[in-house]
Short mmCIF file of C-alpha atoms in Angstrom, two decimals:
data_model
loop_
_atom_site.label_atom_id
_atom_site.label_comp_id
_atom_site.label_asym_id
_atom_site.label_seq_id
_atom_site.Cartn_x
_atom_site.Cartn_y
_atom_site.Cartn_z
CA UNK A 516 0.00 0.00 0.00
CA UNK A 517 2.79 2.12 0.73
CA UNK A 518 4.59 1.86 -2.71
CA UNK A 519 1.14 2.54 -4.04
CA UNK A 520 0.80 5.65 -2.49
CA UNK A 521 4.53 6.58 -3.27
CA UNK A 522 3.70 5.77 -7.03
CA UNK A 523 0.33 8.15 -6.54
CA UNK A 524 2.15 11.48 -5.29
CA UNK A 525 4.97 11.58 -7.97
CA UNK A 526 2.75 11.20 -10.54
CA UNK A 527 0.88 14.13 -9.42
CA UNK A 528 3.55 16.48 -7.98
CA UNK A 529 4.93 15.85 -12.00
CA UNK A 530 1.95 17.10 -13.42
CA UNK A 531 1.46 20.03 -10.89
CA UNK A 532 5.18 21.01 -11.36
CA UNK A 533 4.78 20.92 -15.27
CA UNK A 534 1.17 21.88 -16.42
CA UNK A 535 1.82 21.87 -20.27
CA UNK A 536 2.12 17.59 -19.21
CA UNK A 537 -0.61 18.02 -17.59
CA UNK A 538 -2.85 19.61 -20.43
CA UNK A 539 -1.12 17.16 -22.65
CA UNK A 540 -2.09 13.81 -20.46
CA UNK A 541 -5.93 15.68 -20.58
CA UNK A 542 -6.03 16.00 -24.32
CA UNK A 543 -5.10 12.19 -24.58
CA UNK A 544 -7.68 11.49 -22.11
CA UNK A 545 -10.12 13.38 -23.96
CA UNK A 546 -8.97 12.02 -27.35
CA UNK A 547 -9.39 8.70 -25.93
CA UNK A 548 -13.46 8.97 -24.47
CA UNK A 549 -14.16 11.11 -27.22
CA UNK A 550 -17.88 10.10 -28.47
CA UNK A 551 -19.86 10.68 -31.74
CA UNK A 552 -23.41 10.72 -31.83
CA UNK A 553 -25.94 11.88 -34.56
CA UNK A 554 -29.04 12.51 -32.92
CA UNK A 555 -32.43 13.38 -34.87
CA UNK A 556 -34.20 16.30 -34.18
CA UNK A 557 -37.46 18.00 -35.53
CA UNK A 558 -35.00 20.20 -37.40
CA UNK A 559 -32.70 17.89 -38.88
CA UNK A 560 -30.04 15.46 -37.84
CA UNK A 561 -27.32 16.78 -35.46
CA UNK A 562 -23.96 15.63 -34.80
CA UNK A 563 -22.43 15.65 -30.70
CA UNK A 564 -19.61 15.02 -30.14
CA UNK A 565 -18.59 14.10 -26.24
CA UNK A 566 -15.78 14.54 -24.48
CA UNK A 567 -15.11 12.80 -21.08
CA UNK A 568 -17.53 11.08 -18.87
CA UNK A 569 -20.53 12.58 -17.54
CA UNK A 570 -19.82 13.73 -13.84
CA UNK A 571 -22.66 13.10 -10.94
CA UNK A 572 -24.62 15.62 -9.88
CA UNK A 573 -22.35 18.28 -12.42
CA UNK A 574 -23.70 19.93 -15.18
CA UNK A 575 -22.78 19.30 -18.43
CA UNK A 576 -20.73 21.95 -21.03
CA UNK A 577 -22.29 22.26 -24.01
CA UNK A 578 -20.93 24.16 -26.59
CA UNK A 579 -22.99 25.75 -29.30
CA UNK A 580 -20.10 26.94 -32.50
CA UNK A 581 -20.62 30.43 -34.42
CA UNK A 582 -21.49 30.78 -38.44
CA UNK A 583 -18.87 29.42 -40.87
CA UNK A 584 -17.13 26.58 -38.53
CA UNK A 585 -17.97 23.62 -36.41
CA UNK A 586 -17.11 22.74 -33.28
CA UNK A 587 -13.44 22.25 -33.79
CA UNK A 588 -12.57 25.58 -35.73
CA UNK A 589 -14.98 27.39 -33.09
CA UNK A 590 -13.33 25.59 -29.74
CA UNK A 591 -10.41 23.49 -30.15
CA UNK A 592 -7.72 26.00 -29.18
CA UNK A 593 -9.72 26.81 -25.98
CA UNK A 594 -11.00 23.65 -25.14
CA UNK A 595 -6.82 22.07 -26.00
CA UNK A 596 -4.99 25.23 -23.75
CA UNK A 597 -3.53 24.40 -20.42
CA UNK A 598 -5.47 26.54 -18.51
CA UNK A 599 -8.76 24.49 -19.59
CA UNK A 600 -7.01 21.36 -18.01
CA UNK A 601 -8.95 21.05 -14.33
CA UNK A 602 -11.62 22.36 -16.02
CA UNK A 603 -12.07 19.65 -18.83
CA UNK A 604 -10.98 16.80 -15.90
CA UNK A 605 -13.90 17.54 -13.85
CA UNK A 606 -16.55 18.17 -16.48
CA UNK A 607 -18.21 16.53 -19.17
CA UNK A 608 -17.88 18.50 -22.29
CA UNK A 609 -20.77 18.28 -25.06
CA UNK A 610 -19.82 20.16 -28.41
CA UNK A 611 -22.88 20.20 -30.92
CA UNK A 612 -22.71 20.97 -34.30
CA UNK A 613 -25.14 23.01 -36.33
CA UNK A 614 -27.05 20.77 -39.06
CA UNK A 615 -24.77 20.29 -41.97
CA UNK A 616 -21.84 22.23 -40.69
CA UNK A 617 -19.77 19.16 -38.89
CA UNK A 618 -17.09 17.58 -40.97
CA UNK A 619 -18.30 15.39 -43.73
CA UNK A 620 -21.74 16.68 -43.58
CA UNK A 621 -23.47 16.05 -47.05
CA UNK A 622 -24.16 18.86 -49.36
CA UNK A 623 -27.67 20.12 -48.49
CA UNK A 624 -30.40 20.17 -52.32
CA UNK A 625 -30.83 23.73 -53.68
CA UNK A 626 -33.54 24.55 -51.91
CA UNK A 627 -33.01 22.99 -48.83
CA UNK A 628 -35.24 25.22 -45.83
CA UNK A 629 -32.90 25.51 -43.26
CA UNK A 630 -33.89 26.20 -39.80
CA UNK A 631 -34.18 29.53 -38.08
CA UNK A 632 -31.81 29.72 -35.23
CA UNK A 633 -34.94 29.68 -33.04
CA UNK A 634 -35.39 26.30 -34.64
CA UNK A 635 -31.96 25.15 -33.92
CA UNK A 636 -32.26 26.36 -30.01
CA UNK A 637 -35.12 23.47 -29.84
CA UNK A 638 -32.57 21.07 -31.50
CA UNK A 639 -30.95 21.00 -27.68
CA UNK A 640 -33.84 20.04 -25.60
CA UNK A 641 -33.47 16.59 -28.06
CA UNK A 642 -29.70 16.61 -27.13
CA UNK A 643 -29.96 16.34 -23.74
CA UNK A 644 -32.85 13.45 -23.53
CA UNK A 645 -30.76 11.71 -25.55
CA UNK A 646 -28.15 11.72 -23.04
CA UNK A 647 -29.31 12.37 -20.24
CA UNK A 648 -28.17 15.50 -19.06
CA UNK A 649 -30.10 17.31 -16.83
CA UNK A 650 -28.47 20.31 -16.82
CA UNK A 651 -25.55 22.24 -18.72
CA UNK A 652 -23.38 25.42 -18.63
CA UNK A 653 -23.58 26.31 -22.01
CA UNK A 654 -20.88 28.32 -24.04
CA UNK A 655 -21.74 29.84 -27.38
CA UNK A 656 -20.16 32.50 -29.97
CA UNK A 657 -21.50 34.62 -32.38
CA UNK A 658 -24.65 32.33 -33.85
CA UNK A 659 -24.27 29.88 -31.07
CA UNK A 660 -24.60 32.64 -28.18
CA UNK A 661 -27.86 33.61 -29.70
CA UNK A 662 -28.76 29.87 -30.26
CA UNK A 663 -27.99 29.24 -26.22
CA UNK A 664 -29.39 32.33 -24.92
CA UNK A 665 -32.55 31.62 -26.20
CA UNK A 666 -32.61 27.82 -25.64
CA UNK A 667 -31.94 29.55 -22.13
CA UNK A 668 -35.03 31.83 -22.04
CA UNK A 669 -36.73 28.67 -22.75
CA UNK A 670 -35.48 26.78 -20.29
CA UNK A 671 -34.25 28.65 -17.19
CA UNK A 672 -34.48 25.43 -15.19
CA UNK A 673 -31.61 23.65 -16.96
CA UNK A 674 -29.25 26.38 -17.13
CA UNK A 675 -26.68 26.84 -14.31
CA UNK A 676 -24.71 29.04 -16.15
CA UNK A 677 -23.53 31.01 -19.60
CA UNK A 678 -20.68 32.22 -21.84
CA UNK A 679 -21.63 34.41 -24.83
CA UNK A 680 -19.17 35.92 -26.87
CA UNK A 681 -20.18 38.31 -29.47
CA UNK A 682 -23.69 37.98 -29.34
CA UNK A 683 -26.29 40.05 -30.93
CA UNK A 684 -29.65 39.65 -29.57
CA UNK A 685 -30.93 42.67 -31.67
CA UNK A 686 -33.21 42.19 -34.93
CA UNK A 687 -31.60 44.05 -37.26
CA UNK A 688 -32.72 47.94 -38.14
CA UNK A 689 -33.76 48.50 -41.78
CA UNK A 690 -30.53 50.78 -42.41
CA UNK A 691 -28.56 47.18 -41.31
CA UNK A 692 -30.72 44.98 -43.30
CA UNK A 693 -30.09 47.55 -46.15
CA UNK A 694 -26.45 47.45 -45.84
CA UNK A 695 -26.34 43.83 -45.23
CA UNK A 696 -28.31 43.05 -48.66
CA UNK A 697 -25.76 46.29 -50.65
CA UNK A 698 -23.22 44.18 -48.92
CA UNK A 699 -24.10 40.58 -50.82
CA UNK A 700 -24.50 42.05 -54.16
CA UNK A 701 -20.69 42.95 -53.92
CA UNK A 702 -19.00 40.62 -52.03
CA UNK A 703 -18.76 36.74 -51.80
CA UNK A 704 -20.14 34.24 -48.75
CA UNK A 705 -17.06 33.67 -47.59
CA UNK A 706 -15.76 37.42 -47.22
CA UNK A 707 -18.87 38.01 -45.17
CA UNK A 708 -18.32 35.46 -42.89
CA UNK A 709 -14.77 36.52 -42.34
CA UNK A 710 -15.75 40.28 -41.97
CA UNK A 711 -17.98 38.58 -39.20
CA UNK A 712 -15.39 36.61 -37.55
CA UNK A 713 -12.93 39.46 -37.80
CA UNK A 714 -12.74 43.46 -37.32
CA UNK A 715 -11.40 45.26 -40.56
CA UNK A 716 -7.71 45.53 -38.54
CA UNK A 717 -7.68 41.81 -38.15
CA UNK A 718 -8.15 41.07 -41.62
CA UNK A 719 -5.78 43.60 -42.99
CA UNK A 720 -3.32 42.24 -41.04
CA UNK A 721 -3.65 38.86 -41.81
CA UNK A 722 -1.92 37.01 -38.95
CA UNK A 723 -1.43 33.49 -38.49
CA UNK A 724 -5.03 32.79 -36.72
CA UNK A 725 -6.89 34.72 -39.83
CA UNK A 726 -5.02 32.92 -42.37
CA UNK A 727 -6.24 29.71 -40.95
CA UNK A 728 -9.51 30.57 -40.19
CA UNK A 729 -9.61 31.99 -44.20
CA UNK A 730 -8.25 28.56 -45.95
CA UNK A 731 -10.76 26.63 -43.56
CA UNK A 732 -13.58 28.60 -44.86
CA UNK A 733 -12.49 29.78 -48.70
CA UNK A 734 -11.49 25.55 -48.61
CA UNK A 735 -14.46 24.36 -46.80
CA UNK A 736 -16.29 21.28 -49.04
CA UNK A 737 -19.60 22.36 -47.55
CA UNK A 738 -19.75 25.93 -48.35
CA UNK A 739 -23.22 26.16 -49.15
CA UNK A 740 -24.49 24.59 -46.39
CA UNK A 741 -22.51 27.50 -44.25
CA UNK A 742 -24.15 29.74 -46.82
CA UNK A 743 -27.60 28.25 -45.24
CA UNK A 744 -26.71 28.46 -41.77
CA UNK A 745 -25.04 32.46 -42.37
CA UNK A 746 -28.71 33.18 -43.82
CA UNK A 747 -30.46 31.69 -40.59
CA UNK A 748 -28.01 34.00 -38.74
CA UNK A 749 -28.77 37.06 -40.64
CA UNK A 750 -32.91 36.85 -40.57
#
């Protein structure tokens, strides 16, 4: 028993003495209970993807990705830092994709009706009966903010907590919507969602992060179904 104990503490004065090991030995874990499910919904099929083990009596982090990505362009560099490590140890982490935006999705039919992102804000209620989780601290950007917050205002009783970044709970004015249609007559789906994702300084100077975001959408094999989900954004 002694050993055992022995063998216990050095393994975990390592990781406190050297936390890039320790984000390291979470992302394996992670990599290693990471889950797929595609779960129907009134509004079309959605992909969640799980990682770690649901904890008792803890809510559940659900992540909710913003127009032009899924969940792994939206969250990966959070979700992979160091500083996420305790956080992702002692929660389950639930990242859903939009309909037709998660990796392989299939090309929707012209004419496809996409749903309104009031639409996809019911999609979660379907989520979590399917796995069982009875309540979640939800973290959304951009599209998915707006997609939690009003899951939220349906809700209340499931929600323990939220992170919204960049939302925009505001219909648009008819001087926006006038701008925004001037806008699409001159430029092209994926310049829009970049001017989105980015402030005009960003983009002009074109670091490292914009770059990437920029091939993954200019290269994305599912543009029109981010063209669909932009729209639903934008009404």
């Amino acid at each position: 028993m002694s050993e055992l104990q022995e063998v216990q503490i050095t393994d975990e004065n390592a990781l406190l003495q050297d936390p890039l090991k320790a984000a390291e030995l979470a992302a394996k874990l992670l990599q290693v209970q990471e889950q797929k499910h595609s779960i129907e919904t009134p509004y079309g099929m959605v992909t969640v993807t799980i990682q770690g083990s649901p904890k008792p009596k803890r809510p559940a982090i659900v992540t909710f990705h913003d127009v032009g990505m899924d969940h792994k362009l939206c969250y990966k560099t959070l979700f992979d830092n160091e500083d996420m490590y305790e956080i992702v140890k002692n929660f389950v982490v639930c990242h859903i994709d939009a309909p037709g935006q998660e990796d392989g999705a299939a090309v929707y039919p012209a004419g496809y009706q996409y749903p309104s992102l009031d639409q996809l804000a019911e999609t979660i209620p379907c989520v979590l009966q399917y796995l069982n989780f009875p309540s979640i601290i939800g973290i959304g950007v951009g599209a998915g903010a707006y997609v939690l917050a009003r899951y939220t205002l349906s809700h209340p009783n499931t929600v323990e907590g939220l992170v919204l970044l960049n939302i925009d709970p505001n219909a648009k004015g008819w001087m926006d919507w006038a701008a925004h249609k001037l806008t699409g007559l001159t430029s092209s789906i994926p310049e829009m969602i970049l001017s989105h994702l980015f402030s005009t300084e960003e983009l002009s100077g074109n670091s490292d992060v914009v770059r990437q975001y920029k091939a993954a959408i200019l290269n994305s094999p599912i543009l029109s179904n981010n063209h669909l989900y932009w729209n639903s954004y934008n009404r």
